Amino acid sequence: MEQGEKRIRFSIVAADGLAKRDLFRQPDPFAIITVDGEQTHTTKVIKKSTNPYWNEGFEIVVKPSSGILIRIFDQKKFKKKDQGFLGLVSFHVQDVANLRSSRESTFTRPLKRSSSTSLSVMGNLVMKLGPSKTRNAVPNGTNTAAGNTSRVTNGASTQSNPQVSSTADATTASALQSSTTNGTSTSSRNPPRENGSSILSSFEDQYGRLPPGWERRADSLGRTYYVDHNTRTTTWNRPSMNSSNRSSMNTDSQRLQHQNRSLPDDSSPINISNNDLPAGWEQRYTNTGRPYFVDHNTRTTTWVDPRNQLLRPVGNSSPGFGGLMQPQSLSHLGPLPSGWEMRLTNSARVYFVDHNTKTTTWDDPRLPSALDQNVPKYKCDFRRKLIYFRSQIGMRPLPGQCSIKVRRDHIFEDSYAEIMRNSAHDLKKRLMIRFEGEDGLDYGGLSREFFFLLSHKMFDPIYCLFEYSAVDNYTLQINPHSGINPEHLNYFRFIGRVIGLAIFHRRFLDAFFVISLYKKLLQKKVTLADMESIDADFYRSLKWVLENDITGILDLTFSAEEDHFGEVRTIELKPNGENIEVTEENKKEYVDLVTEWRISKRVEDQFNAFYAGFVELVPPDLVSVFDERELELLIGGISDVDINDWKNHTEYRTYSASDQVVKWFWEIISNWKNEERSMLLQFATGTSRIPVNGFRDLQGSDGPRKFTIEKAGSPDQLPVAHTCFNRLDLPEYPTKAKLEGKLSLAIENTVGFGNE
C-alpha cells in the first residue's frame, strides 16, 4: 500500500424505494461499487424488490481523497441499452468518515441520476464504513453477478464487461466531481456523526435525530425533503428545534381554521354570531344547550331565529327588524307544488313537507326564499338532505351526558380507552369533554378542540393505520400493512366510532380521505375511476389496457404482486389465476378484478372493522341520502380561504396582475362565499385543502408550485384546470359577467379529468 492508504470494510446495507419502471413486475436490483475507478465489487442480486436488503461487505483500500461510486442496476435489463439503471451514489471518503477512527459509521444517501441517461430515479441507499476485519496486505476478491466479473489484485482491476467499464468511466468522473464540489462544503459546516452499526431510520439522518413529528423522505428525483406530521407540511430544509417551535405556532393557526369549519348554509347556532341578528335581538341558550332568541324591543322570547323568517314591516316601520313585524299573508299564493304538504308543530308553527325528497323545511316553496336566490342546485339539495338527516330519530341526541376525560399529550391512547369503554347508546348522549388539569365546561369549544387534536393523532402515518395517497397529496387511505400492529382491527373500529361520533354530534374532523373510502362507507361499488386518486400511474396503465389491443404486447395473468416488508407475494385475482392468461377478450374482467383488489380486497378486514364502528353511531340507511362528495363535506366541513394570501402567492403567464380579466377574477371570488371558493380551489388544484403555511406552500406534482393563471383558450370556451401544476387556463373574456358565468359553470359541472 502507498503512504496514506488504509484498508477499510465498506458495506452496502440496503436500498429503499427504488423506481419501479414496469407496471406489472418489480426489478431485480444489484449494486456495483467502484473505488477510484480501479477497484470494483458487485453485490448479489435481490429478486423482485424495490427495497432490497444486501448487507454485503467488501474490503477496499482507500485514501482520504478516494472517491467511491455505487450504481444500482436491474439484472433483468442489464443487457439492454440503459442496463436497467436505477440510480447512483458518489462521495469522497473524507466527507463521510474519519479513517483514523476505529468506529463503524452508517450513513444514507439519496440515489441520483446519471449524466449518460435521462431515466428518472428515486430512493435511498444505506451504507456502512468501518475498520477492516482482515490483516492481509491487499484484498483479492472476485464477485460475480449479472454477468459482470472483476478481479482486483494489488489495486489493479481487470474488467470482463467492457460495457460496464465504459459506463463507469463516464459516470465516475462527473459523479465524483459533483461530490467534491458539494460534499466538502457540507462536511465542513455539518460534520456527520459517527454512528453505530444500526441502519438510520426515516426519523433521523447523518446529523442526528429529527425533531418530534418530523420524517425524512426522498422524491422521484432522489432529492431529500422533510415531512412535518404536526402540521402536515413539507419542506426542503432540514428542521431545527426552532422550526419545531414554529410548527407548534402553525398548529395553533390550523386549530383556529378547524374551529371555523362549517357546512354550506349550515344554520347551526354554534356558527352564528349575535352580530348578524337584527337590532334589539339576542341569542341565548337553555340549560340543555338549546338556542332561543330574545327580542328586547317587545320583551318576548322565541325559539325561531328571526333571520330565517320571511317578514315584512307594518305601517311606516323601517325595512329592518327594529319595528313591529308580522308575517306576510300567504292566502293569495295558491296551492302548494305537487308532492308538498303543509303541517303544524306542537307550538302551531307552520312547516312544509316535500314528499318527493323526503325532507322538511320552514320555507314555503311558493315564496322566493332569500336562501334560495342565486343558489346553485347542488347546495339546495345538500341543505335539504342535511335537514332531513339531522331531523331523523336515529340522529337525535339521547337524554343525559357522556363524559370523556383525556390528557392532551396522550389523547390517542386516552380517547381509545374512553370511547371503546362506552356503549354506542352512551356515546349518543351529549358529549362532555374534559382535558385533565384544565378547568373548562364543554359548550362546544372543548369538543371541537378534542376532535381537532384527535384527528391529527389517529390519522398520523406513524401509527401505520392510514397512509397518504401520494407524496404531494394529504388525502388518506387505509394502510394495507397495518397488520404489523396486532391490535389494528380494534383501532379501526375505534376510528370508525370517532367518525360516526363527529357526524352525530355535528363536529368536524381535520382529515380528508380518498374518494373510494367515502363510496365504500355508502356501500357503493368502486370503479376504475376511483383508482386515479390512489395511484395515478396504475390508473393510466389500466386505462391503456382497456383502450388498446394487448395481443402479443403484455404478458399478464390473473394475479398481482404485493411487496410485504420486502417479501414479494403473488396474489391470485381468481382461482388458479396465476395460470390464466389475460387476453383481449377477458381484459375487462382483469381490470375489474385488479381494481377491486387494489382498492377493496387487500384492506377488506380493516375496512369491515372501520365500518362496524361507524354504523354503531350513524345508521347506514340515513347516511345513504348523501353522495360521496357530500359525505366528505359532512365529515370534514369547509375551511376558510384567505383571498389576500391566495392573491399574493399567485403567478401569471401571458397575463399580468394589472390586466382587466385578472382584476375581474379576484373581484368575483372576493364576493363569493367560502364554499364556492373551496370548489374553485378543488377545481384548479385537485383539493379544497390549503397548507397550514398558506398558498406559498401549495404543492404540485413535482414539489412546491404556486397557483398560476394563464391566458389560454377562446372566450367561447370554459376555463381549464391543470391540477398537477395548480394552473388555471383563463380565456380573455370580454365582460365580467361572462367571466363569472363561465367560471361558475366550470366548477359546478366538472365530472372528471383529462390528460394533456
mmCIF file of C-alpha atoms in Angstrom, residues 131-273:
data_model
loop_
_atom_site.group_PDB
_atom_site.id
_atom_site.type_symbol
_atom_site.label_atom_id
_atom_site.label_comp_id
_atom_site.label_asym_id
_atom_site.label_seq_id
_atom_site.Cartn_x
_atom_site.Cartn_y
_atom_site.Cartn_z
ATOM 1 C CA PRO A 131 -12.271 -0.813 10.054
ATOM 2 C CA SER A 132 -11.032 -3.817 8.116
ATOM 3 C CA LYS A 133 -11.722 -7.268 9.516
ATOM 4 C CA THR A 134 -8.603 -8.821 7.941
ATOM 5 C CA ARG A 135 -4.868 -8.033 8.206
ATOM 6 C CA ASN A 136 -3.849 -9.319 4.761
ATOM 7 C CA ALA A 137 -1.912 -6.924 2.522
ATOM 8 C CA VAL A 138 -4.496 -6.176 -0.108
ATOM 9 C CA PRO A 139 -7.839 -7.867 -0.688
ATOM 10 C CA ASN A 140 -8.121 -10.181 -3.609
ATOM 11 C CA GLY A 141 -11.813 -10.548 -4.242
ATOM 12 C CA THR A 142 -13.811 -11.938 -7.067
ATOM 13 C CA ASN A 143 -17.509 -11.146 -7.178
ATOM 14 C CA THR A 144 -19.876 -12.262 -9.855
ATOM 15 C CA ALA A 145 -23.372 -11.008 -10.606
ATOM 16 C CA ALA A 146 -25.395 -10.230 -13.675
ATOM 17 C CA GLY A 147 -22.593 -11.405 -15.964
ATOM 18 C CA ASN A 148 -20.072 -8.905 -14.603
ATOM 19 C CA THR A 149 -16.854 -10.296 -13.072
ATOM 20 C CA SER A 150 -13.959 -8.215 -11.778
ATOM 21 C CA ARG A 151 -10.683 -9.324 -10.236
ATOM 22 C CA VAL A 152 -8.681 -6.996 -8.023
ATOM 23 C CA THR A 153 -5.002 -7.659 -7.365
ATOM 24 C CA ASN A 154 -2.661 -5.128 -5.744
ATOM 25 C CA GLY A 155 -5.062 -2.334 -6.543
ATOM 26 C CA ALA A 156 -5.330 -3.142 -10.266
ATOM 27 C CA SER A 157 -8.628 -4.188 -11.753
ATOM 28 C CA THR A 158 -9.418 -6.321 -14.784
ATOM 29 C CA GLN A 159 -12.917 -5.866 -16.225
ATOM 30 C CA SER A 160 -14.608 -8.677 -18.102
ATOM 31 C CA ASN A 161 -17.555 -6.477 -19.143
ATOM 32 C CA PRO A 162 -16.365 -3.586 -21.321
ATOM 33 C CA GLN A 163 -19.829 -2.040 -21.350
ATOM 34 C CA VAL A 164 -19.799 -1.647 -17.588
ATOM 35 C CA SER A 165 -16.273 -0.289 -17.683
ATOM 36 C CA SER A 166 -17.100 2.442 -20.160
ATOM 37 C CA THR A 167 -20.190 3.387 -18.232
ATOM 38 C CA ALA A 168 -18.179 3.523 -15.031
ATOM 39 C CA ASP A 169 -15.553 5.794 -16.576
ATOM 40 C CA ALA A 170 -18.185 8.169 -17.919
ATOM 41 C CA THR A 171 -20.164 8.224 -14.724
ATOM 42 C CA THR A 172 -17.346 8.273 -12.181
ATOM 43 C CA ALA A 173 -15.734 11.486 -13.376
ATOM 44 C CA SER A 174 -18.886 13.598 -13.291
ATOM 45 C CA ALA A 175 -20.297 11.983 -10.179
ATOM 46 C CA LEU A 176 -17.131 12.321 -8.129
ATOM 47 C CA GLN A 177 -16.525 15.852 -9.343
ATOM 48 C CA SER A 178 -20.017 16.766 -8.140
ATOM 49 C CA SER A 179 -19.306 15.025 -4.864
ATOM 50 C CA THR A 180 -16.140 17.078 -4.394
ATOM 51 C CA THR A 181 -17.959 20.327 -5.019
ATOM 52 C CA ASN A 182 -20.896 19.604 -2.743
ATOM 53 C CA GLY A 183 -19.600 17.177 -0.213
ATOM 54 C CA THR A 184 -16.616 19.116 1.085
ATOM 55 C CA SER A 185 -18.590 22.206 1.956
ATOM 56 C CA THR A 186 -21.240 20.130 3.635
ATOM 57 C CA SER A 187 -18.788 18.288 5.829
ATOM 58 C CA SER A 188 -17.085 21.493 6.884
ATOM 59 C CA ARG A 189 -20.331 23.003 8.105
ATOM 60 C CA ASN A 190 -22.113 19.974 9.495
ATOM 61 C CA PRO A 191 -19.783 17.063 10.153
ATOM 62 C CA PRO A 192 -21.767 13.828 10.079
ATOM 63 C CA ARG A 193 -21.971 11.852 13.235
ATOM 64 C CA GLU A 194 -20.267 8.510 13.626
ATOM 65 C CA ASN A 195 -22.969 6.066 14.361
ATOM 66 C CA GLY A 196 -23.209 2.504 15.475
ATOM 67 C CA SER A 197 -23.981 -0.281 13.085
ATOM 68 C CA SER A 198 -27.741 0.306 13.165
ATOM 69 C CA ILE A 199 -29.477 1.469 9.966
ATOM 70 C CA LEU A 200 -30.725 5.047 10.046
ATOM 71 C CA SER A 201 -34.494 5.304 10.224
ATOM 72 C CA SER A 202 -36.569 7.865 8.360
ATOM 73 C CA PHE A 203 -36.789 9.880 11.579
ATOM 74 C CA GLU A 204 -33.064 10.637 11.698
ATOM 75 C CA ASP A 205 -30.207 11.411 9.334
ATOM 76 C CA GLN A 206 -26.426 11.542 9.489
ATOM 77 C CA TYR A 207 -26.605 14.760 11.515
ATOM 78 C CA GLY A 208 -28.778 13.360 14.283
ATOM 79 C CA ARG A 209 -32.407 12.707 15.152
ATOM 80 C CA LEU A 210 -35.087 14.954 13.681
ATOM 81 C CA PRO A 211 -37.410 16.997 15.947
ATOM 82 C CA PRO A 212 -40.581 15.207 17.166
ATOM 83 C CA GLY A 213 -43.154 14.700 14.413
ATOM 84 C CA TRP A 214 -40.687 15.123 11.518
ATOM 85 C CA GLU A 215 -39.762 12.488 8.910
ATOM 86 C CA ARG A 216 -37.121 12.354 6.167
ATOM 87 C CA ARG A 217 -38.147 11.235 2.656
ATOM 88 C CA ALA A 218 -36.891 11.371 -0.949
ATOM 89 C CA ASP A 219 -38.832 12.429 -4.031
ATOM 90 C CA SER A 220 -38.808 10.817 -7.501
ATOM 91 C CA LEU A 221 -35.619 12.738 -8.377
ATOM 92 C CA GLY A 222 -33.802 11.452 -5.309
ATOM 93 C CA ARG A 223 -33.922 14.800 -3.510
ATOM 94 C CA THR A 224 -34.309 14.666 0.262
ATOM 95 C CA TYR A 225 -37.211 16.567 1.768
ATOM 96 C CA TYR A 226 -38.765 16.638 5.227
ATOM 97 C CA VAL A 227 -42.354 15.987 6.296
ATOM 98 C CA ASP A 228 -43.803 17.735 9.353
ATOM 99 C CA HIS A 229 -46.620 15.462 10.543
ATOM 100 C CA ASN A 230 -47.546 18.033 13.187
ATOM 101 C CA THR A 231 -48.819 20.446 10.562
ATOM 102 C CA ARG A 232 -48.925 18.120 7.503
ATOM 103 C CA THR A 233 -46.489 20.239 5.520
ATOM 104 C CA THR A 234 -43.265 19.544 3.632
ATOM 105 C CA THR A 235 -40.003 21.470 3.244
ATOM 106 C CA TRP A 236 -36.627 21.069 1.549
ATOM 107 C CA ASN A 237 -34.822 22.435 4.619
ATOM 108 C CA ARG A 238 -33.693 20.219 7.469
ATOM 109 C CA PRO A 239 -35.749 21.154 10.558
ATOM 110 C CA SER A 240 -34.187 22.503 13.726
ATOM 111 C CA MET A 241 -35.678 22.839 17.176
ATOM 112 C CA ASN A 242 -36.550 26.453 16.306
ATOM 113 C CA SER A 243 -38.541 25.291 13.296
ATOM 114 C CA SER A 244 -40.204 22.712 15.523
ATOM 115 C CA ASN A 245 -41.335 25.547 17.783
ATOM 116 C CA ARG A 246 -42.649 27.431 14.760
ATOM 117 C CA SER A 247 -44.627 24.362 13.716
ATOM 118 C CA SER A 248 -46.308 24.490 17.123
ATOM 119 C CA MET A 249 -47.445 28.019 16.295
ATOM 120 C CA ASN A 250 -48.701 26.784 12.929
ATOM 121 C CA THR A 251 -50.735 24.137 14.727
ATOM 122 C CA ASP A 252 -52.463 26.893 16.690
ATOM 123 C CA SER A 253 -53.323 28.625 13.415
ATOM 124 C CA GLN A 254 -54.627 25.356 11.998
ATOM 125 C CA ARG A 255 -56.696 24.814 15.138
ATOM 126 C CA LEU A 256 -58.377 28.171 14.559
ATOM 127 C CA GLN A 257 -59.148 27.240 10.944
ATOM 128 C CA HIS A 258 -60.587 23.911 12.099
ATOM 129 C CA GLN A 259 -62.865 25.588 14.645
ATOM 130 C CA ASN A 260 -64.230 27.879 11.923
ATOM 131 C CA ARG A 261 -65.266 24.995 9.671
ATOM 132 C CA SER A 262 -68.858 24.842 8.556
ATOM 133 C CA LEU A 263 -71.223 23.240 6.090
ATOM 134 C CA PRO A 264 -72.822 25.022 3.131
ATOM 135 C CA ASP A 265 -75.793 27.025 4.501
ATOM 136 C CA ASP A 266 -75.365 25.399 7.907
ATOM 137 C CA SER A 267 -77.746 27.137 10.306
ATOM 138 C CA SER A 268 -76.208 25.573 13.409
ATOM 139 C CA PRO A 269 -76.253 28.181 16.203
ATOM 140 C CA ILE A 270 -72.649 27.401 17.020
ATOM 141 C CA ASN A 271 -71.530 29.141 13.839
ATOM 142 C CA ILE A 272 -73.876 32.139 14.152
ATOM 143 C CA SER A 273 -72.764 35.408 15.662
#
